[in-house]
Amino acid sequence: DGGITQSPKYLFRKEGQNVTLSCEQNLNHDAMYWYRQDPGQGLRLIYYSQIVNDFQKGDIAEGYSVSREKKESFPLTVTSAQKNPTAFYLCASRRGGQSYEQYFGPGTRLTVT
Amino acid sequence: SQQGEEDPQALSIQEGENATMNCSYKTSINNLQWYRQNSGRGLVHLILIRSNEREKHSGRLRITLDTSKKSSSLLITASRAADTASYFCATDLNDYKLSFGAGTTVTVRA
């Protein structure tokens, strides 16, 4: 059963703690993406990676970090430097080349209090 | 930055009616895509139209693209309760990234 998995679905943290969101794909896709979605808004790009061991900042990278050590995995760390981390986080992947569609995971809802 | 802007923000229709939503964007694109999001879920890709295409169909979906006006429309015909969702347009500038609009929330009443 191919797809993208994100875990956990709900995550609660205290302010000042770093937290890592998991994203795994078994689609053999080259590119992976992290987006943030706030209520009633569209998706904003945090980081993306086109190949293993390489990634680029998106529009709102401040306070976040990523790694891409394996093709299948693209974890996102929300650091204590992120001013307003409570949001819905979505991971996506794309095959690459002339294939432009992105495939999304189910999302992780992070609440920081 | 969000390049796409959907209109209207929200739409409520009766089952069986058609739903039309529009997307405007600012710069030249490689392609434009529409996605659906059910509440609290991830996005699902619906359809893609390339910059040299004007219209595409997929089942009950019809999308148009007018590059001179930098706009696109998504029509859902004969709507069903299961079509209740948020719909997002996303522009591809051929730089490995998509830029999403804020979405149109569609409610289909039984």
Short mmCIF file of C-alpha atoms in Angstrom, two decimals:
data_model
loop_
_atom_site.label_atom_id
_atom_site.label_comp_id
_atom_site.label_asym_id
_atom_site.label_seq_id
_atom_site.Cartn_x
_atom_site.Cartn_y
_atom_site.Cartn_z
CA ASP A 1 0.00 0.00 0.00
CA GLY A 2 1.96 2.99 -1.28
CA GLY A 3 1.69 6.45 0.12
CA ILE A 4 2.89 9.04 2.57
CA THR A 5 2.61 8.59 6.29
CA GLN A 6 2.84 11.27 8.92
CA SER A 7 2.96 10.60 12.59
CA PRO A 8 1.56 11.32 14.99
CA LYS A 9 -1.82 12.71 13.89
CA TYR A 10 -2.04 14.95 16.98
CA LEU A 11 0.92 16.29 18.94
CA PHE A 12 0.94 18.41 22.06
CA ARG A 13 4.01 20.20 23.40
CA LYS A 14 4.90 22.81 25.96
CA GLU A 15 6.31 26.11 24.83
CA GLY A 16 10.10 26.09 24.65
CA GLN A 17 10.39 22.44 23.60
CA ASN A 18 11.62 21.29 20.21
CA VAL A 19 9.43 18.73 18.47
CA THR A 20 10.06 16.54 15.43
CA LEU A 21 7.32 15.59 12.98
CA SER A 22 7.77 12.43 10.97
CA CYS A 23 7.16 12.04 7.23
CA GLU A 24 7.82 8.81 5.35
CA GLN A 25 7.01 7.88 1.74
CA ASN A 26 7.29 4.58 -0.11
CA LEU A 27 6.45 6.02 -3.53
CA ASN A 28 10.11 6.28 -4.56
CA HIS A 29 9.58 9.99 -5.15
CA ASP A 30 12.59 12.27 -5.45
CA ALA A 31 11.15 15.48 -4.00
CA MET A 32 9.56 16.07 -0.60
CA TYR A 33 7.92 19.12 0.91
CA TRP A 34 6.71 20.50 4.24
CA TYR A 35 3.81 22.93 4.42
CA ARG A 36 2.09 24.73 7.24
CA GLN A 37 -1.66 25.42 7.17
CA ASP A 38 -3.40 27.82 9.54
CA PRO A 39 -7.20 27.94 9.93
CA GLY A 40 -8.96 29.28 6.86
CA GLN A 41 -5.71 29.74 4.99
CA GLY A 42 -3.85 28.07 2.21
CA LEU A 43 -0.60 26.16 2.46
CA ARG A 44 2.69 27.90 3.07
CA LEU A 45 5.93 26.20 2.13
CA ILE A 46 8.41 25.66 4.95
CA TYR A 47 11.18 23.54 3.38
CA TYR A 48 11.58 21.30 0.36
CA SER A 49 14.10 18.76 -0.83
CA GLN A 50 14.67 17.67 -4.41
CA ILE A 51 17.25 14.97 -3.65
CA VAL A 52 18.82 13.19 -0.71
CA ASN A 53 21.19 15.29 1.40
CA ASP A 54 19.93 18.54 -0.13
CA PHE A 55 17.09 20.87 0.89
CA GLN A 56 16.03 24.47 0.41
CA LYS A 57 14.15 27.00 2.50
CA GLY A 58 10.61 27.84 1.53
CA ASP A 59 8.68 30.99 2.35
CA ILE A 60 8.50 30.52 6.13
CA ALA A 61 11.59 28.52 7.17
CA GLU A 62 12.46 30.54 10.27
CA GLY A 63 12.18 28.45 13.43
CA TYR A 64 12.14 25.14 11.53
CA SER A 65 14.81 22.65 10.48
CA VAL A 66 14.82 19.53 8.29
CA SER A 67 17.07 16.70 7.20
CA ARG A 68 17.01 14.37 4.20
CA GLU A 69 19.36 11.52 4.94
CA LYS A 70 17.20 8.93 3.18
CA LYS A 71 15.02 9.20 0.10
CA GLU A 72 12.02 7.90 2.05
CA SER A 73 12.21 10.23 5.01
CA PHE A 74 11.98 14.00 5.51
CA PRO A 75 11.51 14.86 9.20
CA LEU A 76 10.65 18.40 10.28
CA THR A 77 11.80 19.85 13.60
CA VAL A 78 9.82 22.72 15.02
CA THR A 79 12.23 24.56 17.27
CA SER A 80 11.55 26.81 20.24
CA ALA A 81 12.52 29.73 17.99
CA GLN A 82 9.27 29.36 16.04
CA LYS A 83 7.06 32.12 17.43
CA ASN A 84 3.67 30.60 16.69
CA PRO A 85 4.09 26.86 16.09
CA THR A 86 0.48 25.74 16.64
CA ALA A 87 -0.76 24.71 13.19
CA PHE A 88 -1.59 21.82 10.86
CA TYR A 89 1.55 20.48 9.18
CA LEU A 90 1.40 18.68 5.85
CA CYS A 91 4.11 16.68 4.14
CA ALA A 92 4.04 16.00 0.42
CA SER A 93 6.13 14.29 -2.21
CA ARG A 94 6.56 14.54 -5.96
CA ARG A 95 8.03 12.02 -8.37
CA GLY A 96 10.20 14.62 -10.10
CA GLY A 97 11.12 15.23 -13.72
CA GLN A 98 8.05 16.03 -15.83
CA SER A 99 5.66 14.78 -13.16
CA TYR A 100 4.30 17.82 -11.35
CA GLU A 101 1.56 16.53 -9.05
CA GLN A 102 2.20 16.44 -5.33
CA TYR A 103 0.96 13.65 -3.08
CA PHE A 104 0.08 14.58 0.46
CA GLY A 105 0.18 12.82 3.78
CA PRO A 106 -2.72 13.00 6.27
CA GLY A 107 -1.12 15.80 8.29
CA THR A 108 -0.05 16.36 11.89
CA ARG A 109 -1.90 18.84 14.07
CA LEU A 110 0.58 20.40 16.48
CA THR A 111 -0.61 22.29 19.53
CA VAL A 112 1.91 24.17 21.66
CA THR A 113 0.77 25.65 24.97
CA SER B 1 4.20 34.05 -1.09
CA GLN B 2 0.74 32.94 -2.24
CA GLN B 3 0.31 33.58 -5.91
CA GLY B 4 -3.13 32.06 -6.40
CA GLU B 5 -6.29 33.68 -5.10
CA GLU B 6 -9.55 31.75 -5.15
CA ASP B 7 -12.97 33.27 -5.45
CA PRO B 8 -15.42 32.92 -3.80
CA GLN B 9 -14.07 32.11 -0.33
CA ALA B 10 -17.14 29.99 0.37
CA LEU B 11 -19.93 28.45 -1.69
CA SER B 12 -23.10 26.67 -0.59
CA ILE B 13 -25.14 24.78 -3.18
CA GLN B 14 -27.90 22.19 -3.37
CA GLU B 15 -27.08 18.62 -4.33
CA GLY B 16 -27.30 18.25 -8.08
CA GLU B 17 -26.33 21.86 -8.81
CA ASN B 18 -23.05 22.91 -10.40
CA ALA B 19 -20.28 24.60 -8.42
CA THR B 20 -17.89 27.05 -10.02
CA MET B 21 -14.83 28.56 -8.42
CA ASN B 22 -12.14 30.79 -9.84
CA CYS B 23 -8.44 31.27 -9.33
CA SER B 24 -6.35 34.27 -10.32
CA TYR B 25 -2.58 34.41 -10.28
CA LYS B 26 0.12 36.98 -10.81
CA THR B 27 3.03 35.63 -12.87
CA SER B 28 3.55 33.29 -15.82
CA ILE B 29 3.11 29.65 -14.95
CA ASN B 30 4.24 26.24 -16.17
CA ASN B 31 0.99 24.61 -15.11
CA LEU B 32 -1.90 25.10 -12.72
CA GLN B 33 -3.33 22.40 -10.48
CA TRP B 34 -6.45 21.97 -8.39
CA TYR B 35 -6.52 20.05 -5.11
CA ARG B 36 -9.31 19.04 -2.73
CA GLN B 37 -9.05 18.90 1.04
CA ASN B 38 -11.63 17.27 3.26
CA SER B 39 -11.79 18.71 6.75
CA GLY B 40 -8.73 17.82 8.80
CA ARG B 41 -7.16 15.73 6.05
CA GLY B 42 -4.36 16.02 3.52
CA LEU B 43 -4.82 17.41 0.04
CA VAL B 44 -5.76 15.24 -2.92
CA HIS B 45 -4.68 16.16 -6.44
CA LEU B 46 -7.65 16.59 -8.78
CA ILE B 47 -6.44 17.85 -12.13
CA LEU B 48 -3.56 19.65 -13.82
CA ILE B 49 -3.68 21.97 -16.81
CA ARG B 50 -0.55 23.06 -18.64
CA SER B 51 0.07 26.63 -19.74
CA ASN B 52 -0.51 25.75 -23.40
CA GLU B 53 -3.90 24.14 -22.70
CA ARG B 54 -7.22 25.95 -22.41
CA GLU B 55 -9.62 23.34 -21.07
CA LYS B 56 -9.51 19.88 -19.50
CA HIS B 57 -12.13 17.45 -18.26
CA SER B 58 -11.96 14.69 -15.70
CA GLY B 59 -15.22 13.00 -14.81
CA ARG B 60 -17.49 15.69 -13.36
CA LEU B 61 -14.64 18.20 -13.24
CA ARG B 62 -13.93 20.78 -15.90
CA ILE B 63 -11.13 23.29 -15.64
CA THR B 64 -10.28 26.19 -17.89
CA LEU B 65 -7.18 28.31 -18.12
CA ASP B 66 -6.91 31.80 -19.58
CA THR B 67 -3.25 32.80 -19.52
CA SER B 68 -4.00 36.25 -20.93
CA LYS B 69 -6.17 37.00 -17.90
CA LYS B 70 -4.02 34.88 -15.57
CA SER B 71 -7.06 33.02 -14.34
CA SER B 72 -8.50 29.53 -14.09
CA SER B 73 -11.88 28.12 -13.17
CA LEU B 74 -12.97 24.79 -11.74
CA LEU B 75 -16.48 23.55 -12.44
CA ILE B 76 -17.95 20.60 -10.57
CA THR B 77 -21.11 19.38 -12.29
CA ALA B 78 -24.03 17.57 -10.65
CA SER B 79 -22.60 18.05 -7.17
CA ARG B 80 -22.93 15.43 -4.45
CA ALA B 81 -22.69 15.60 -0.67
CA ALA B 82 -19.27 13.94 -0.97
CA ASP B 83 -18.01 17.00 -2.88
CA THR B 84 -18.20 19.04 0.33
CA ALA B 85 -14.58 20.10 0.86
CA SER B 86 -12.13 22.94 0.38
CA TYR B 87 -10.68 23.38 -3.08
CA PHE B 88 -7.28 24.94 -3.71
CA CYS B 89 -5.59 26.09 -6.86
CA ALA B 90 -1.82 25.81 -7.01
CA THR B 91 0.48 27.41 -9.54
CA ASP B 92 3.67 25.76 -10.71
CA LEU B 93 6.35 28.19 -11.85
CA ASN B 94 8.58 25.29 -13.02
CA ASP B 95 10.83 25.72 -10.00
CA TYR B 96 9.90 22.50 -8.14
CA LYS B 97 7.51 24.43 -5.91
CA LEU B 98 3.78 25.05 -5.84
CA SER B 99 2.14 28.23 -4.63
CA PHE B 100 -1.30 27.66 -3.09
CA GLY B 101 -4.21 30.01 -2.74
CA ALA B 102 -6.37 30.30 0.38
CA GLY B 103 -9.05 28.00 -1.03
CA THR B 104 -12.78 27.90 -1.66
CA THR B 105 -14.91 26.04 0.89
CA VAL B 106 -17.76 24.23 -0.84
CA THR B 107 -20.77 22.94 1.07
CA VAL B 108 -23.23 20.71 -0.78
CA ARG B 109 -26.63 20.57 0.93
CA ALA B 110 -28.71 17.41 0.65
#
